[in-house]
PDB file of C-alpha atoms and ligand atoms in Angstrom:
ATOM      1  CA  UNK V 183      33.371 -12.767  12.394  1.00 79.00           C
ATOM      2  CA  UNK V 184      30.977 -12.597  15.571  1.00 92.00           C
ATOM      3  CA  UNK V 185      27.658 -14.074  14.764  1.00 95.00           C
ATOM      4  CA  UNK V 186      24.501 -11.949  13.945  1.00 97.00           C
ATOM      5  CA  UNK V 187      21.463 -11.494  15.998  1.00 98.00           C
ATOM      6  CA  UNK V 188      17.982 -13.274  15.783  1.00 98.00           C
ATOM      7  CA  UNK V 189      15.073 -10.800  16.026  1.00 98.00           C
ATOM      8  CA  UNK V 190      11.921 -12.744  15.635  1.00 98.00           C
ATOM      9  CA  UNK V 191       8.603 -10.718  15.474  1.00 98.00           C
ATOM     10  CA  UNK V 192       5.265 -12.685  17.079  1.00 98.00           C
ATOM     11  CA  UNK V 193       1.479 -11.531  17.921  1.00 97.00           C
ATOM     12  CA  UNK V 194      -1.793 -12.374  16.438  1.00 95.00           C
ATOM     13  CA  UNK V 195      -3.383 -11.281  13.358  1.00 92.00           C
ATOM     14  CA  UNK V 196      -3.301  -7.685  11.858  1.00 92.00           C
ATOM     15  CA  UNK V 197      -0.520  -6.587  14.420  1.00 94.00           C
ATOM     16  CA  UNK V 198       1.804  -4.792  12.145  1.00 95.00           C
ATOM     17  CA  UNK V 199       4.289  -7.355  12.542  1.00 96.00           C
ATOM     18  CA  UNK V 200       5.006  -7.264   8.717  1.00 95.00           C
ATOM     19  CA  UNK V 201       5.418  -3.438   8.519  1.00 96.00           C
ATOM     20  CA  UNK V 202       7.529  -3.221  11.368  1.00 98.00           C
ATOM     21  CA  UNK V 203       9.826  -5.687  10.413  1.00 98.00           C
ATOM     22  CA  UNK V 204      10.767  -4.037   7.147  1.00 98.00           C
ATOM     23  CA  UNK V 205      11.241  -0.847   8.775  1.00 98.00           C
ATOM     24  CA  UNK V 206      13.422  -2.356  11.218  1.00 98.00           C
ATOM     25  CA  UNK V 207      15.408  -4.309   8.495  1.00 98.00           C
ATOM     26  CA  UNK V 208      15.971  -1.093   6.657  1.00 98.00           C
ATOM     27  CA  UNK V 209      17.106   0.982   9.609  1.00 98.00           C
ATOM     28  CA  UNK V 210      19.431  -1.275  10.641  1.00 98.00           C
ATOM     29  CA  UNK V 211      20.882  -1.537   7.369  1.00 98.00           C
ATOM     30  CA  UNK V 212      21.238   2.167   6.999  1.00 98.00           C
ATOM     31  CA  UNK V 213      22.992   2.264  10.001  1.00 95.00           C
ATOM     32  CA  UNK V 214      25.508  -0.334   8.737  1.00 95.00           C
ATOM     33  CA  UNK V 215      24.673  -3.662  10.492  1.00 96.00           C
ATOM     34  CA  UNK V 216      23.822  -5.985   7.394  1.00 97.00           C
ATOM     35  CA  UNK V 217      20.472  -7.459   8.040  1.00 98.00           C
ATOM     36  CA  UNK V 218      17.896  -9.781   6.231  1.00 98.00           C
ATOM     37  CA  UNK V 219      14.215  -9.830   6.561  1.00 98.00           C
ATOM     38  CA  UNK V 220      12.326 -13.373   6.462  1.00 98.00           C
ATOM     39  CA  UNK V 221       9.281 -14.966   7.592  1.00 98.00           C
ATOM     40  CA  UNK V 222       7.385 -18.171   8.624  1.00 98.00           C
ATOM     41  CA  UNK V 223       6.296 -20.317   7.732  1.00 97.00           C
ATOM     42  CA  UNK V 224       8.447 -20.165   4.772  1.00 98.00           C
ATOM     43  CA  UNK V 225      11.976 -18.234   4.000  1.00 98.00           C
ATOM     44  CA  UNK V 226      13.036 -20.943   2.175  1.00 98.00           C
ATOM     45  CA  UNK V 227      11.845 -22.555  -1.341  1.00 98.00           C
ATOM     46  CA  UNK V 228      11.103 -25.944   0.474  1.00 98.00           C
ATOM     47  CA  UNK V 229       9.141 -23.733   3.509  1.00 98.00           C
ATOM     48  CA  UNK V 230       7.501 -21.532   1.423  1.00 98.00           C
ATOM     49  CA  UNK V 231       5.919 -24.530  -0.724  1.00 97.00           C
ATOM     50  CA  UNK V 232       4.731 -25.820   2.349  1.00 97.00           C
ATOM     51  CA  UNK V 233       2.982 -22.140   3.511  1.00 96.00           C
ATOM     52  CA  UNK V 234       0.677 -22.094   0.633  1.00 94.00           C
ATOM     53  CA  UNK V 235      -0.226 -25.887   1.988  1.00 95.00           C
ATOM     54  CA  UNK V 236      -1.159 -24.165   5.444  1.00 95.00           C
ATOM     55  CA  UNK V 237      -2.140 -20.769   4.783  1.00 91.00           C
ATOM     56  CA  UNK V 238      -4.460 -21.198   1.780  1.00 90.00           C
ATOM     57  CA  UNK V 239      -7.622 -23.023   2.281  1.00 86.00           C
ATOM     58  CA  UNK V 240     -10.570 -23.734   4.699  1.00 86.00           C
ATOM     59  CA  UNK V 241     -10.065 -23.360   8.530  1.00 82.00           C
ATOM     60  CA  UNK V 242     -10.178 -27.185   9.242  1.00 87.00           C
ATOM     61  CA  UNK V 243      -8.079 -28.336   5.490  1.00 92.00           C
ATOM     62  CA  UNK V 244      -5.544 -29.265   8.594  1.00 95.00           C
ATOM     63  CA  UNK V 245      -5.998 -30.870  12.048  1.00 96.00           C
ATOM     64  CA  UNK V 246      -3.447 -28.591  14.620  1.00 96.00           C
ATOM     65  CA  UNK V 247      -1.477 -31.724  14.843  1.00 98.00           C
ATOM     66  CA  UNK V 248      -0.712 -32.149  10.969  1.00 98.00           C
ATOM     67  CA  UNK V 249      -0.335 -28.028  11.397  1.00 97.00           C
ATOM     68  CA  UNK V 250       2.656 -28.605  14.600  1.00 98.00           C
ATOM     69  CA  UNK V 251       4.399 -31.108  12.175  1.00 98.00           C
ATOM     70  CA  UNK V 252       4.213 -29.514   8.755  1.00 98.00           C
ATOM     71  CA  UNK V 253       5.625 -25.573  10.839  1.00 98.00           C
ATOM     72  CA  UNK V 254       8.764 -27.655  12.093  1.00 98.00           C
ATOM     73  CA  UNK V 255       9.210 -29.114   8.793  1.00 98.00           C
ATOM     74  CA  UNK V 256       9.239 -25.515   7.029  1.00 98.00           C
ATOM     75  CA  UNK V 257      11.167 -24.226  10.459  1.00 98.00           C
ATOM     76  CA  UNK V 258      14.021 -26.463   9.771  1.00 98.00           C
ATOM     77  CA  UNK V 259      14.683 -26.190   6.206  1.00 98.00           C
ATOM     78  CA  UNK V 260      14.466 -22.279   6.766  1.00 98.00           C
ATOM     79  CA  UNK V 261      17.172 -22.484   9.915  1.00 98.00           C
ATOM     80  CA  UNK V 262      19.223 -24.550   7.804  1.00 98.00           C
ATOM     81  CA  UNK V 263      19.123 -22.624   4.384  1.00 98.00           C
ATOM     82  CA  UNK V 264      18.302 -19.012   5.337  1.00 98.00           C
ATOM     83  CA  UNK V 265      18.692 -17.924   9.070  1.00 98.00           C
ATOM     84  CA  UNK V 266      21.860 -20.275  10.330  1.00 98.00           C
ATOM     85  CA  UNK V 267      23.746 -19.577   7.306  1.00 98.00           C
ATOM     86  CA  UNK V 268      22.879 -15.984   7.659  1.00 98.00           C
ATOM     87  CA  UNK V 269      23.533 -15.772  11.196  1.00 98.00           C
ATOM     88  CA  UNK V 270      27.121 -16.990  10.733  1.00 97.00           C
ATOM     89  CA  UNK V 271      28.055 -14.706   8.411  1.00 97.00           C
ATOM     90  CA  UNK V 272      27.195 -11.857  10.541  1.00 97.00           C
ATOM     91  CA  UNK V 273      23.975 -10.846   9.511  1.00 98.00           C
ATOM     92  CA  UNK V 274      21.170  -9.576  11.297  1.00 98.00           C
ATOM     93  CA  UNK V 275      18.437 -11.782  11.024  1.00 98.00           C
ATOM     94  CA  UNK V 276      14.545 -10.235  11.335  1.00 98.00           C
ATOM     95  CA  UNK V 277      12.008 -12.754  11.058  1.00 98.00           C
ATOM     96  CA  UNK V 278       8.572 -12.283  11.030  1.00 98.00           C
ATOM     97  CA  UNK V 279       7.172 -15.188  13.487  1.00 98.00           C
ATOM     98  CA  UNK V 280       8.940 -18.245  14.411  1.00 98.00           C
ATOM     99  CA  UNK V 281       8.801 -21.158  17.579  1.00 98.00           C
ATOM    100  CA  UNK V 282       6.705 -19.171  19.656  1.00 98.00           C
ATOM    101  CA  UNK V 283       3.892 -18.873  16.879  1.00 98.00           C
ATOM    102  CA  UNK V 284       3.632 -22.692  17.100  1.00 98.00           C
ATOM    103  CA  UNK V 285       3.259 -22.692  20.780  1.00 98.00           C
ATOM    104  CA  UNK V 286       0.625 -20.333  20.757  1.00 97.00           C
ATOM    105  CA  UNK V 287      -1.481 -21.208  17.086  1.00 95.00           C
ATOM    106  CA  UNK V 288      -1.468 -24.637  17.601  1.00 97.00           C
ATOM    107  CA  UNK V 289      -0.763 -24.813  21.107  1.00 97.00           C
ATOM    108  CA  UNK V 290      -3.090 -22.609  22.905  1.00 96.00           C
ATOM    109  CA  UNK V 291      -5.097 -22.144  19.768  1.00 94.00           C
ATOM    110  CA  UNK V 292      -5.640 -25.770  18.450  1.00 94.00           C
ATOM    111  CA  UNK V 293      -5.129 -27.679  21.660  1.00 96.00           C
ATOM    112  CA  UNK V 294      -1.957 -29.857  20.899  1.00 98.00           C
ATOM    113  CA  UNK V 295       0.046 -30.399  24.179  1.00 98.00           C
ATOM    114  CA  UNK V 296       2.291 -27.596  25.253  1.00 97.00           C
ATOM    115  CA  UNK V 297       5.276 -30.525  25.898  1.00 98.00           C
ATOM    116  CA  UNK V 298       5.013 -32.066  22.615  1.00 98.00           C
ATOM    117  CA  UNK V 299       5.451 -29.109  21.275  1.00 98.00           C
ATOM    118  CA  UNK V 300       8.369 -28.246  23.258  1.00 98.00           C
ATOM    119  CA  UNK V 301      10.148 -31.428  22.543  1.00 98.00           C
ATOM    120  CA  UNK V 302       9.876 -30.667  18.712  1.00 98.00           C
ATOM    121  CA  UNK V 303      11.368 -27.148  19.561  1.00 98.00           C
ATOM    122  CA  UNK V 304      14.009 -28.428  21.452  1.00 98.00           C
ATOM    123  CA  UNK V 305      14.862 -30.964  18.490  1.00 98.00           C
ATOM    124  CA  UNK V 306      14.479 -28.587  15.768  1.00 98.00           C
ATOM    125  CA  UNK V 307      15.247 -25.094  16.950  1.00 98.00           C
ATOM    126  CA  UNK V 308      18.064 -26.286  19.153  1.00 94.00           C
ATOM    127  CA  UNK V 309      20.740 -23.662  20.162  1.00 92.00           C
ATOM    128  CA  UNK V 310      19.288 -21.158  17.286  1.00 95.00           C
ATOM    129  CA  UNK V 311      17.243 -19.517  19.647  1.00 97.00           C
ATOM    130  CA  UNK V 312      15.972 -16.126  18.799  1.00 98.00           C
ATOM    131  CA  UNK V 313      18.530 -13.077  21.385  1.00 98.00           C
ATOM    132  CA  UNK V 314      15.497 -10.940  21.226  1.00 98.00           C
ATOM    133  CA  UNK V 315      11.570 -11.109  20.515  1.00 98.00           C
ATOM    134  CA  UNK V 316       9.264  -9.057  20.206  1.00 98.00           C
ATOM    135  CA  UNK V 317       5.722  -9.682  21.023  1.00 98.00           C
ATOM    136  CA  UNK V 318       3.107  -7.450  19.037  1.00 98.00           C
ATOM    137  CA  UNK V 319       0.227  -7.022  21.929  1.00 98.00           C
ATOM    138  CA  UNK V 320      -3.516  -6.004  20.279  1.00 96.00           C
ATOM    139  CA  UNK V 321      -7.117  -6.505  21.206  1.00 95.00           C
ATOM    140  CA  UNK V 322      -7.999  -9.182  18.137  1.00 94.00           C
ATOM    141  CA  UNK V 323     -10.968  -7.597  17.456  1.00 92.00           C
ATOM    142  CA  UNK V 324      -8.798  -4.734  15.860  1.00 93.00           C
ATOM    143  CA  UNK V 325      -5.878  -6.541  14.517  1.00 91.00           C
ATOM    144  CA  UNK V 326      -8.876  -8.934  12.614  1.00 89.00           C
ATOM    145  CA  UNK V 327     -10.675  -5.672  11.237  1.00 87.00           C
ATOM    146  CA  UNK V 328      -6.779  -4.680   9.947  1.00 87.00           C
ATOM    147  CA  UNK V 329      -6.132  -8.091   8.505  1.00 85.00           C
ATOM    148  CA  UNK V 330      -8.879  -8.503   6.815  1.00 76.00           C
ATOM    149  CA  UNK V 331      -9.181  -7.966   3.038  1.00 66.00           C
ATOM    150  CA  UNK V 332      -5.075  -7.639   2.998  1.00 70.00           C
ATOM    151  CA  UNK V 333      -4.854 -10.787   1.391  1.00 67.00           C
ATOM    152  CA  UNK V 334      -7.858 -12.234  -0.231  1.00 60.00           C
ATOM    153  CA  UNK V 335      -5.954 -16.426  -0.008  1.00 61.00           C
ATOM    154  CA  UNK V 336      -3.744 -16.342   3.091  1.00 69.00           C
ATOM    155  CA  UNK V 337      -7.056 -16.022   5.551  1.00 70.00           C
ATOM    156  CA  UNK V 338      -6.737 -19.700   6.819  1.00 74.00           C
ATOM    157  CA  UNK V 339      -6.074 -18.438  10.311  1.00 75.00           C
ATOM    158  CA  UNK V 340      -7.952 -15.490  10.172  1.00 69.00           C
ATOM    159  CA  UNK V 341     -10.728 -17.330   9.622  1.00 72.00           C
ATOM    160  CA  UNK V 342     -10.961 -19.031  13.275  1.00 76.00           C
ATOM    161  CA  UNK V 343     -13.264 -18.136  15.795  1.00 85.00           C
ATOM    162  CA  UNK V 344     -12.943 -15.186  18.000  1.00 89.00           C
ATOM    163  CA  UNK V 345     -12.010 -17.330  20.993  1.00 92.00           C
ATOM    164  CA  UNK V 346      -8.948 -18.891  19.039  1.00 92.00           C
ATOM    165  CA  UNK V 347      -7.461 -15.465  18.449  1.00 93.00           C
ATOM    166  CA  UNK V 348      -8.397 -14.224  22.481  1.00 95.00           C
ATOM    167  CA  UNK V 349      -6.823 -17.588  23.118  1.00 95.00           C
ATOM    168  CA  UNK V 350      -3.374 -16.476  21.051  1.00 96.00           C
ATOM    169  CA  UNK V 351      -3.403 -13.183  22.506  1.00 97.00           C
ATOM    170  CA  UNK V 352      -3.286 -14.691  26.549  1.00 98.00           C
ATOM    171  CA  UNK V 353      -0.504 -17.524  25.223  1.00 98.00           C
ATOM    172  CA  UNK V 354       1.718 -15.066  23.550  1.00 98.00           C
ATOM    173  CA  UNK V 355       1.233 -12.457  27.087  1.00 98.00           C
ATOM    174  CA  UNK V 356       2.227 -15.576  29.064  1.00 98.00           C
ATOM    175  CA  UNK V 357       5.120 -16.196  26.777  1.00 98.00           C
ATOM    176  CA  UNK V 358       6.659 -13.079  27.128  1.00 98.00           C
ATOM    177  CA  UNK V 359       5.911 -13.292  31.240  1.00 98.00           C
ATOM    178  CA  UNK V 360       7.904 -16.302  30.924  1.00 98.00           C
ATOM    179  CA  UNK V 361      10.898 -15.280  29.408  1.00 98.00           C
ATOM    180  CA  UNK V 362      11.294 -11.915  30.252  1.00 98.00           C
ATOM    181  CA  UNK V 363      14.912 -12.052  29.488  1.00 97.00           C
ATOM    182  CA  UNK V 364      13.917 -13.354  25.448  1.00 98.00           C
ATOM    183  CA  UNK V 365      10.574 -11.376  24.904  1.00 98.00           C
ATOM    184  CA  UNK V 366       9.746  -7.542  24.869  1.00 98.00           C
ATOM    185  CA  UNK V 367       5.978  -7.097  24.760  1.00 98.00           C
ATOM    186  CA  UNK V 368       4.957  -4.282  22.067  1.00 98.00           C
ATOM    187  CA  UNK V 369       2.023  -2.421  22.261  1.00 98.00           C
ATOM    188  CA  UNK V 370       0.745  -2.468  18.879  1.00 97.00           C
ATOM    189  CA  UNK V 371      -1.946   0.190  18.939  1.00 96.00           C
ATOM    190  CA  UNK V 372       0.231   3.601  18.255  1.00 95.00           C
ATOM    191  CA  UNK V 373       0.940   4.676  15.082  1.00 96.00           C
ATOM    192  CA  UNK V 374       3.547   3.263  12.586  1.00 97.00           C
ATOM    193  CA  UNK V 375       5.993   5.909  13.280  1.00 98.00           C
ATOM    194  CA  UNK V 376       5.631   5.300  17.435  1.00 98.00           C
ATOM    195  CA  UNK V 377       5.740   1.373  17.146  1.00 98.00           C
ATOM    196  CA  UNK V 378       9.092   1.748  14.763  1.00 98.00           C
ATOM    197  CA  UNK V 379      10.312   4.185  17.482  1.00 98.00           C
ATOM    198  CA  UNK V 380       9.506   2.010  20.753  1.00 98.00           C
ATOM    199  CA  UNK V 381      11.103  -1.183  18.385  1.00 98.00           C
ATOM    200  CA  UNK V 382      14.437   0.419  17.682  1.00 98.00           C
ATOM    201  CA  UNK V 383      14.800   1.857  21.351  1.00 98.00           C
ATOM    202  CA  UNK V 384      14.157  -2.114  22.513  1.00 98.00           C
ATOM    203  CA  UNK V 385      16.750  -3.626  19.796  1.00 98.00           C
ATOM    204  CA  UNK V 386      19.485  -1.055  20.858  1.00 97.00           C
ATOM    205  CA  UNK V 387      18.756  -1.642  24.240  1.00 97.00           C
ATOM    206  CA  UNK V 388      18.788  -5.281  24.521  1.00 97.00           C
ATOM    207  CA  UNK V 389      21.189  -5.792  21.681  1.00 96.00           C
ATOM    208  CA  UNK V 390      23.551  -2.712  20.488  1.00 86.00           C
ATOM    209  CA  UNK V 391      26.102  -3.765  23.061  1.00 70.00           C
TER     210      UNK V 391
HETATM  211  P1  TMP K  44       1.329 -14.357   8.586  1.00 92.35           P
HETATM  212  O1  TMP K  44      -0.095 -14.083   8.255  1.00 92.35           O
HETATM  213  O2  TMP K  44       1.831 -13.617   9.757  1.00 92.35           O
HETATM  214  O3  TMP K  44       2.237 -14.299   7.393  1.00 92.35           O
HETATM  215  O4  TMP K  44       1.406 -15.905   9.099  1.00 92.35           O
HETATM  216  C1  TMP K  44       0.804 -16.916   8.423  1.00 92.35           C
HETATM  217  C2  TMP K  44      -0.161 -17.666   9.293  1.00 92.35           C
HETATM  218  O5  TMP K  44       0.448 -18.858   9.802  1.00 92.35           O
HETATM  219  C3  TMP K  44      -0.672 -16.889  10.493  1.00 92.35           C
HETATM  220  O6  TMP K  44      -2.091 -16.939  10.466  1.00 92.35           O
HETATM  221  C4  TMP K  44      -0.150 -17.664  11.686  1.00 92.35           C
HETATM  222  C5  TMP K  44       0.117 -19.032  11.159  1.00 92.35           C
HETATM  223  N1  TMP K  44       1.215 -19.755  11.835  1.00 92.35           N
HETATM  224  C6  TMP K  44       0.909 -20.805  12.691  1.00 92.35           C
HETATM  225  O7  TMP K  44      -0.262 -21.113  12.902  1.00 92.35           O
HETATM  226  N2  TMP K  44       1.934 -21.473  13.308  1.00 92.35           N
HETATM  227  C7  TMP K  44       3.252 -21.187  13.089  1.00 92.35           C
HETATM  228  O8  TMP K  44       4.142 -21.825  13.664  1.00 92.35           O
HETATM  229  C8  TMP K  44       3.556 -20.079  12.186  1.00 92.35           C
HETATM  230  C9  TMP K  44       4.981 -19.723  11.921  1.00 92.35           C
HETATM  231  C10 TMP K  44       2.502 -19.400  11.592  1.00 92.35           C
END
């Protein structure tokens, strides 16, 4: 059985991230490639107790540190119980953020050192590296007037300054400059039907082989 891909979808707030990765989910499951959609933090029952610790709440309920440690806490009990398992059996895995969301949130948003960080990765991601992601690209301004009022509790994040989310938007740009090879930038301002479109050209693309 050869081993599924890892699609992981990353941007700031209000991108469309969510939307776009249950269109892609379904579409590739129409076209007969099984496929699961998840998300982080969470994915898993331990994870997703620990998102309603870090999503709900005021800005500063956690320091970015406690943040760095409690994400790779949820991202390893979701790689071991949802997207591992998932990716050996030949699924398709779509998941809507993941490492790089760390690196830039509480990284280049909340100041915690870019190499601490990257030694957690290394320790917790490991080989389950993501074959493709896509990074949602969108002037905050207008992915914060979208996000807003979608959930009236998970506004933790949304709630940060306007620098924190122009600081997100340059770290996930200088991600994707990075690792070209990885990372597919996405320019989130088109409509839903153009964004799907652009998304399913990049997947086939990069992936289909
Ligand atoms: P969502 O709104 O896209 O569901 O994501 C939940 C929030 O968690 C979002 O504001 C970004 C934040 N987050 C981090 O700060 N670091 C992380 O590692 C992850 C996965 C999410």
């Amino acid at each position: 059985m050869a081993r599924g891909k890892f699609i992981t979808f990353e941007g700031g707030e209000g991108t469309g991230k969510s939307t776009q990765s249950r269109i892609l989910t379904a579409r590739l499951m129409s076209e007969g490639r099984p496929a699961i959609r998840t998300r982080e933090p969470g994915g898993s029952d331990g994870a997703e107790a620990l998102r309603s610790l870090l999503v709900e709440g005021r800005a500063d309920r956690w320091s970015p540190l406690s943040e760095t440690l409690m994400m790779n806490a949820a991202r390893r009990d979701h790689l071991e119980r949802t997207i591992a398992p998932a990716l050996e059996q030949g699924d398709w895995v779509i998941c809507d953020r993941f490492a790089d969301s760390t690196r830039a949130y509480q990284g280049a948003g909340g100041g915690v050192p870019a190499e601490f960080i990257a030694t957690l990765e290394r320790a917790v991601v490991g080989d389950n590296r993501p074959d493709l992601t896509l990074v949602f690209d969108l002037p905050p301004q207008i992915g914060l007037e979208r996000a807003f009022g979608r959930d009236m509790f998970e506004v933790r994040f949304e709630t940060k300054d306007i620098d924190f989310h122009n600081r997100l938007r340059a770290a996930y740009l200088a991600i994707a400059r990075d690792e070209p090879g990885r990372c597919a930038v996405i320019d989130a301002s088109g409509t839903e039907d153009e964004v799907a479109a652009v998304i399913w050209r990049t997947v086939m693309d990069r992936l289909a082989s």
